[in-house]
Tab-separated table of C-alpha atoms in Angstrom:
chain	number	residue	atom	x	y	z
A	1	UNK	CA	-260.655	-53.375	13.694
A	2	UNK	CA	-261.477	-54.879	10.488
A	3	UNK	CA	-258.226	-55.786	8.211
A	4	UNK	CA	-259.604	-53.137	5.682
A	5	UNK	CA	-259.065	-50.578	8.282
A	6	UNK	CA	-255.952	-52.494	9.298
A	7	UNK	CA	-254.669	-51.968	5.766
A	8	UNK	CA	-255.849	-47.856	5.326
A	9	UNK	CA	-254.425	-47.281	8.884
A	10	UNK	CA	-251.051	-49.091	7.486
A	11	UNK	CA	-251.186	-47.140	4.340
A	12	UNK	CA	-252.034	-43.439	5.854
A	13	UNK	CA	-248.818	-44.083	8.578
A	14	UNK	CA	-246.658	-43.849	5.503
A	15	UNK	CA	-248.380	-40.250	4.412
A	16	UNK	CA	-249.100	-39.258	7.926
A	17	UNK	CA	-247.178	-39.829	11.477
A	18	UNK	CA	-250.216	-39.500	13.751
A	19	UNK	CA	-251.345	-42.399	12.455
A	20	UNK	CA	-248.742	-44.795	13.405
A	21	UNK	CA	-249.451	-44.321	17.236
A	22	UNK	CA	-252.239	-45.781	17.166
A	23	UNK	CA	-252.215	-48.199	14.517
A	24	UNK	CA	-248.759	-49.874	14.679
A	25	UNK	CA	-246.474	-51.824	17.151
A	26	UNK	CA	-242.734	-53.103	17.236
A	27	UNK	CA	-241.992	-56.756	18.073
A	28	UNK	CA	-239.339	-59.183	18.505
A	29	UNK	CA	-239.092	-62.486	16.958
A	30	UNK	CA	-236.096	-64.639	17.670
A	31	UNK	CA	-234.731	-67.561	14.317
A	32	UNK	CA	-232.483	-68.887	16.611
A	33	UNK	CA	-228.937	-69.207	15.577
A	34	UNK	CA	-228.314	-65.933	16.813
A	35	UNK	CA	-230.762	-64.239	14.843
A	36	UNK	CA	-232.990	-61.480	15.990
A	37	UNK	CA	-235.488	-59.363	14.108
A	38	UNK	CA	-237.388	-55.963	15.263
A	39	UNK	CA	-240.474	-56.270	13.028
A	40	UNK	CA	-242.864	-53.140	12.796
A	41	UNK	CA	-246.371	-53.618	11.662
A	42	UNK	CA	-248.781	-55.928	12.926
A	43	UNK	CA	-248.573	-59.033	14.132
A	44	UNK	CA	-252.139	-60.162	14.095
A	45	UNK	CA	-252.267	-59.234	10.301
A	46	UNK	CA	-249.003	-60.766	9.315
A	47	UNK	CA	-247.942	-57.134	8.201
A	48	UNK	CA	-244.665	-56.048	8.324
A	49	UNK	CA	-243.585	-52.549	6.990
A	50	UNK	CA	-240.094	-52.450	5.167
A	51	UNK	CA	-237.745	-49.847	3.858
A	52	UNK	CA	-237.485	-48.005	1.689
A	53	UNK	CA	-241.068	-47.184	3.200
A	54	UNK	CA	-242.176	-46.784	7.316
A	55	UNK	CA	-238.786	-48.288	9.019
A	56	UNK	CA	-237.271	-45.638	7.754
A	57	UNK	CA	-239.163	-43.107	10.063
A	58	UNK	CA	-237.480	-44.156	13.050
A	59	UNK	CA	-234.655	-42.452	13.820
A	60	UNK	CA	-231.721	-44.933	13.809
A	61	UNK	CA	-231.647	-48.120	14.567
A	62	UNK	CA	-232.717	-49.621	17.888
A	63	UNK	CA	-230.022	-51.016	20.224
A	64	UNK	CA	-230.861	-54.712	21.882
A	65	UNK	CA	-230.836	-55.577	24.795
A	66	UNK	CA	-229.842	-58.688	25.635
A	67	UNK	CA	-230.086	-60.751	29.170
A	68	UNK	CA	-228.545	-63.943	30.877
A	69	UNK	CA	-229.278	-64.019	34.363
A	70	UNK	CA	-227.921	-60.590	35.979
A	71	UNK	CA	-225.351	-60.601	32.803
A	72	UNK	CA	-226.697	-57.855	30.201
A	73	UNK	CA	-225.297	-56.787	26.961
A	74	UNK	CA	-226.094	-54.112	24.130
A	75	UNK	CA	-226.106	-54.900	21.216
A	76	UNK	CA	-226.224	-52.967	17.389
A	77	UNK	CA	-228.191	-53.773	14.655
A	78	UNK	CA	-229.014	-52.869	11.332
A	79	UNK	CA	-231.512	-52.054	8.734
A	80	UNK	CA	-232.921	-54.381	6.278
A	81	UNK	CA	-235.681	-54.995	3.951
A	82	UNK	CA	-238.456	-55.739	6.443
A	83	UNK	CA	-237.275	-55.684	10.019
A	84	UNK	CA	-233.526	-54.250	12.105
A	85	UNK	CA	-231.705	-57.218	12.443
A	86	UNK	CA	-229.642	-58.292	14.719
A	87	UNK	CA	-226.384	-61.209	15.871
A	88	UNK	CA	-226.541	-62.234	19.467
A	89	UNK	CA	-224.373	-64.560	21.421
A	90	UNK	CA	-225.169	-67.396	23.872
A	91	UNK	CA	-228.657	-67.867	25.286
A	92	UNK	CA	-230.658	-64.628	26.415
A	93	UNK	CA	-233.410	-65.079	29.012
A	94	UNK	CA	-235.047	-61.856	27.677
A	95	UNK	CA	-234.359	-59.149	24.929
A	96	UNK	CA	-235.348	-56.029	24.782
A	97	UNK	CA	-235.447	-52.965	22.107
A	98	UNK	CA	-237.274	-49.202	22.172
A	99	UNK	CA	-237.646	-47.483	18.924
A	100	UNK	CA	-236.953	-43.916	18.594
A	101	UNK	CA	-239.682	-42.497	16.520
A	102	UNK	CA	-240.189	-38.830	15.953
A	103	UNK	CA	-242.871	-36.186	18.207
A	104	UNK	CA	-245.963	-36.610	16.713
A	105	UNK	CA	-246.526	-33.049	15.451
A	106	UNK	CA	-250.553	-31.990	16.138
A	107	UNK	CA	-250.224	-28.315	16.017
A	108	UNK	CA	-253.155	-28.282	12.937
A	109	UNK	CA	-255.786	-29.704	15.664
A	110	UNK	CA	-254.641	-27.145	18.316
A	111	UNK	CA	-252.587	-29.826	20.299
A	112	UNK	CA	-249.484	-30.477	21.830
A	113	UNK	CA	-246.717	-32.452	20.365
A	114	UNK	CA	-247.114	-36.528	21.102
A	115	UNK	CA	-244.340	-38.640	22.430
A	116	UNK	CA	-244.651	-42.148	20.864
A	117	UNK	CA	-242.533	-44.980	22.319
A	118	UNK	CA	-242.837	-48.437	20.849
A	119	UNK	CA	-240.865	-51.050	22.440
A	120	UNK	CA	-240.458	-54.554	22.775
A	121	UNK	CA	-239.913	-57.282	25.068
A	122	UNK	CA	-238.723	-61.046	23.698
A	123	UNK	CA	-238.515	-63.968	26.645
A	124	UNK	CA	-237.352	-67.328	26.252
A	125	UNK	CA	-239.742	-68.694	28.579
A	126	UNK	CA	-242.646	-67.561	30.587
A	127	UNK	CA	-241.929	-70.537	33.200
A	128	UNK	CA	-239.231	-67.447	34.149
A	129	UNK	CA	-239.880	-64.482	35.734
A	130	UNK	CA	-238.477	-61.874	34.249
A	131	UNK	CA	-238.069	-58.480	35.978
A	132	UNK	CA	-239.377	-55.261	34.774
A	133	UNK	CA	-237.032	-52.065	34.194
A	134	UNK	CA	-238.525	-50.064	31.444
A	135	UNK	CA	-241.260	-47.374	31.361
A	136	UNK	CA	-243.983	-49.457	29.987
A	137	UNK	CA	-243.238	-53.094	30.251
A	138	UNK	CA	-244.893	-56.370	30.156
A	139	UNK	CA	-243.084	-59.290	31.841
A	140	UNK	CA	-244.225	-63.200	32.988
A	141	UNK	CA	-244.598	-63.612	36.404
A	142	UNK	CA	-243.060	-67.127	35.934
A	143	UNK	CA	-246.666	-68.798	36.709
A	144	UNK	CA	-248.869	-70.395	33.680
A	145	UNK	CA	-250.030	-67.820	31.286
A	146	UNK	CA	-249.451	-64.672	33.846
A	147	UNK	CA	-247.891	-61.549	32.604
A	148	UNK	CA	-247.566	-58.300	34.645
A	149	UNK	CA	-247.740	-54.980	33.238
A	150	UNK	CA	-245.863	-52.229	34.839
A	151	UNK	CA	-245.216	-48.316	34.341
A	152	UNK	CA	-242.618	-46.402	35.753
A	153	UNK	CA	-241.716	-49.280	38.128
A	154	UNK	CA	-245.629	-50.027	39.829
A	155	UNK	CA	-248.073	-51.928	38.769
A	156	UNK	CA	-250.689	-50.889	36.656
A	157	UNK	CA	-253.892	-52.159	37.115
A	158	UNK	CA	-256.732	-51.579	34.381
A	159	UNK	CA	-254.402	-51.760	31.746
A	160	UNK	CA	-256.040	-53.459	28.599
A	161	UNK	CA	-253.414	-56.160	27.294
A	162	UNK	CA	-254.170	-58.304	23.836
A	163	UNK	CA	-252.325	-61.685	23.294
A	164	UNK	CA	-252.363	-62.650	19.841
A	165	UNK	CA	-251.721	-66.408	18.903
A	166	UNK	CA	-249.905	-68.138	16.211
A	167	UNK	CA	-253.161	-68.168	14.010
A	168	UNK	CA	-253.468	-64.465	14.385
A	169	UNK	CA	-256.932	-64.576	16.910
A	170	UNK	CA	-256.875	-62.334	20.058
A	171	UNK	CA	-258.139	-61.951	23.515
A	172	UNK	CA	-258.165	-59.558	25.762
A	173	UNK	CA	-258.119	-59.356	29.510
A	174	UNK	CA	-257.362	-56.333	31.743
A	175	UNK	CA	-254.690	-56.051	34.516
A	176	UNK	CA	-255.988	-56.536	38.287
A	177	UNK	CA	-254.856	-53.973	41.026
A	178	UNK	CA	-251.460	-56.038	40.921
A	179	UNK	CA	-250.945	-55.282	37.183
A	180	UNK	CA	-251.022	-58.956	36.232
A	181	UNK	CA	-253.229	-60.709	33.924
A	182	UNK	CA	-253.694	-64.467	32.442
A	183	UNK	CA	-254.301	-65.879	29.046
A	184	UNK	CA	-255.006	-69.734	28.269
A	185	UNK	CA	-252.246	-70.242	25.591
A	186	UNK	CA	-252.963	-74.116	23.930
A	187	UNK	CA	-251.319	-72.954	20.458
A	188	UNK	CA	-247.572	-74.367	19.722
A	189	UNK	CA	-245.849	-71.053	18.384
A	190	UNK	CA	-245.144	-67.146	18.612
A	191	UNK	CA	-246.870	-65.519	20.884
A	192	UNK	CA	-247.236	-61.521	20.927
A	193	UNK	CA	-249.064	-59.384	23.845
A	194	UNK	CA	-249.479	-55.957	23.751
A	195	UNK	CA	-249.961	-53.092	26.102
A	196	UNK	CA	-250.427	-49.414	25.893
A	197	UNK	CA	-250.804	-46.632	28.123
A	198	UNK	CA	-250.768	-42.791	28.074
A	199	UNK	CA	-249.171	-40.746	30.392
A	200	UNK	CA	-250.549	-37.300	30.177
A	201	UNK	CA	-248.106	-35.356	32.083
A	202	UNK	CA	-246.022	-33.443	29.646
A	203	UNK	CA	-242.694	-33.565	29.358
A	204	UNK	CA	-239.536	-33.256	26.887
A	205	UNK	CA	-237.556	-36.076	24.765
A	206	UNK	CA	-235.075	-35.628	21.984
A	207	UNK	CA	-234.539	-31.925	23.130
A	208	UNK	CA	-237.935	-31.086	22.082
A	209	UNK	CA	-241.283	-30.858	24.351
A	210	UNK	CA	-245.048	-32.887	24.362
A	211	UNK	CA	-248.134	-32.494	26.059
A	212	UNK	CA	-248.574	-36.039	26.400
A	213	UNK	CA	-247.037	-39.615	26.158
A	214	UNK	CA	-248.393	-42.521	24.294
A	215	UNK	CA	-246.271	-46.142	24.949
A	216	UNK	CA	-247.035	-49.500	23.157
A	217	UNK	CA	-245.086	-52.164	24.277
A	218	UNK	CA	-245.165	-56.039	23.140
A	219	UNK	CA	-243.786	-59.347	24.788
A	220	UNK	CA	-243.151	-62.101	22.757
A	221	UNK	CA	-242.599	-65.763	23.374
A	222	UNK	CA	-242.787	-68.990	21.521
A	223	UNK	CA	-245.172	-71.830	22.921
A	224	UNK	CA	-242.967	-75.286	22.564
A	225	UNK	CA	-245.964	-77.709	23.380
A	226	UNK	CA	-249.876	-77.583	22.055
A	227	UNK	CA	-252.061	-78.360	19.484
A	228	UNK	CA	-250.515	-77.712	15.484
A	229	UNK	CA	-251.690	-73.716	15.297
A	230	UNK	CA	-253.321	-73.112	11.948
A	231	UNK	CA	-251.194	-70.341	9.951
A	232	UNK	CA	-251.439	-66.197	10.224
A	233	UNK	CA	-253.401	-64.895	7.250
A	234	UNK	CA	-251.660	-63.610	4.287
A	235	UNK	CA	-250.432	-60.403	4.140
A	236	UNK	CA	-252.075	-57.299	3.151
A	237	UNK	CA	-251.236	-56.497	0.280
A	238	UNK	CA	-249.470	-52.661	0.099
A	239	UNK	CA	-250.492	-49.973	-3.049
């Protein structure tokens, strides 16, 4: 996808939900100091939606989850300019946050309700393993450059999974039988890989029903050692 069709798809989410599913993700990025961020946008095109505007679709603010060892934590945020912000504690081997966004409504092409679930997935280090327990998730396997992507507690293999450097390039590599996959990774900086899957078997959430469920979920991680990553391009600008 170009970044003009980046930009429209960014630009039609704000007139029109549908959109967002499949042109948006959440993310985590970590300051340090205790500072977390939920960003929502894209990472690849350094674009980052902001309220008043798109954040303010979501109903609420996430909750984080924070992890140390078997030790796990909630924790509340709050809404700012460009991101849900949030103080944590001590050191966290992994964070984690779902957004609650509303049923995609697709009654005007004959179809069922969508349930959309972005989440995300923050790890200190991918030397760790870090064990799965959401629906969609995306964990290292604690061996170089391997991730794992699991739904519902199995692996799942053919699963299409984009890492996105510091510099904003991609790859892409599909999960083997054993859901894993591996990415060469010889940047110094943030990381974020992203899954998605659709579950087709309808259901209900938020006391209404779908035909269908459609989860993107990103893990990110900062690379300490590598070669000096060039920048991520400028933002977009927003009309």
């Amino acid at each position: 996808m170009t970044l003009t069709l980046r930009t429209a798809a960014a630009l039609a989410l704000v007139a029109a939900a549908a959109t967002t599913a499949n042109a948006h993700q959440v993310w985590l990025e970590n300051a340090g100091g205790g500072q977390v961020r939920l960003h929502f946008g894209e990472f690849n095109d350094n674009l980052r939606e902001t309220s008043p505007g798109a954040l303010d679709k979501f109903k609420g603010v996430p909750v984080l989850e924070q992890r140390a060892g078997t030790a796990s934590q909630k924790v509340e945020g709050k809404l700012t300019k460009d991101a849900f912000a949030y103080t944590v504690t001590g050191n966290a081997d992994t964070l984690f946050a779902a957004a609650t966004y509303p049923l995609i409504d697709r009654s005007k092409r004959n179809l069922p309700a969508m349930y959309w679930q972005p989440s995300a997935r923050w790890v200190a280090s991918l030397a760790q393993p870090v064990a799965p327990g959401q629906a969609l998730d995306l964990v290292p396997t604690g061996k170089p450059g391997q991730l794992k992507v699991v739904f519902n507690g199995k692996p799942l293999p053919k699963a299409k999974v984009q890492l996105v450097s510091p510099a904003g390039w991609s790859r892409e590599a599909q999960s083997a039988d054993d859901g894993t996959v591996e990415f060469l990774t010889p940047w110094k900086g943030q990381y974020v890989a992203e899954v998605h899957h659709t579950d087709k078997t309808p259901g209900e959430a938020q006391g209404e029903k779908y035909g269908e469920a459609s989860y993107v979920t990103t893990l990110s991680f900062v690379q300490a050692e590598g070669a000096v990553s060039p920048p991520l391009p400028p933002a977009p600008e927003k009309h």
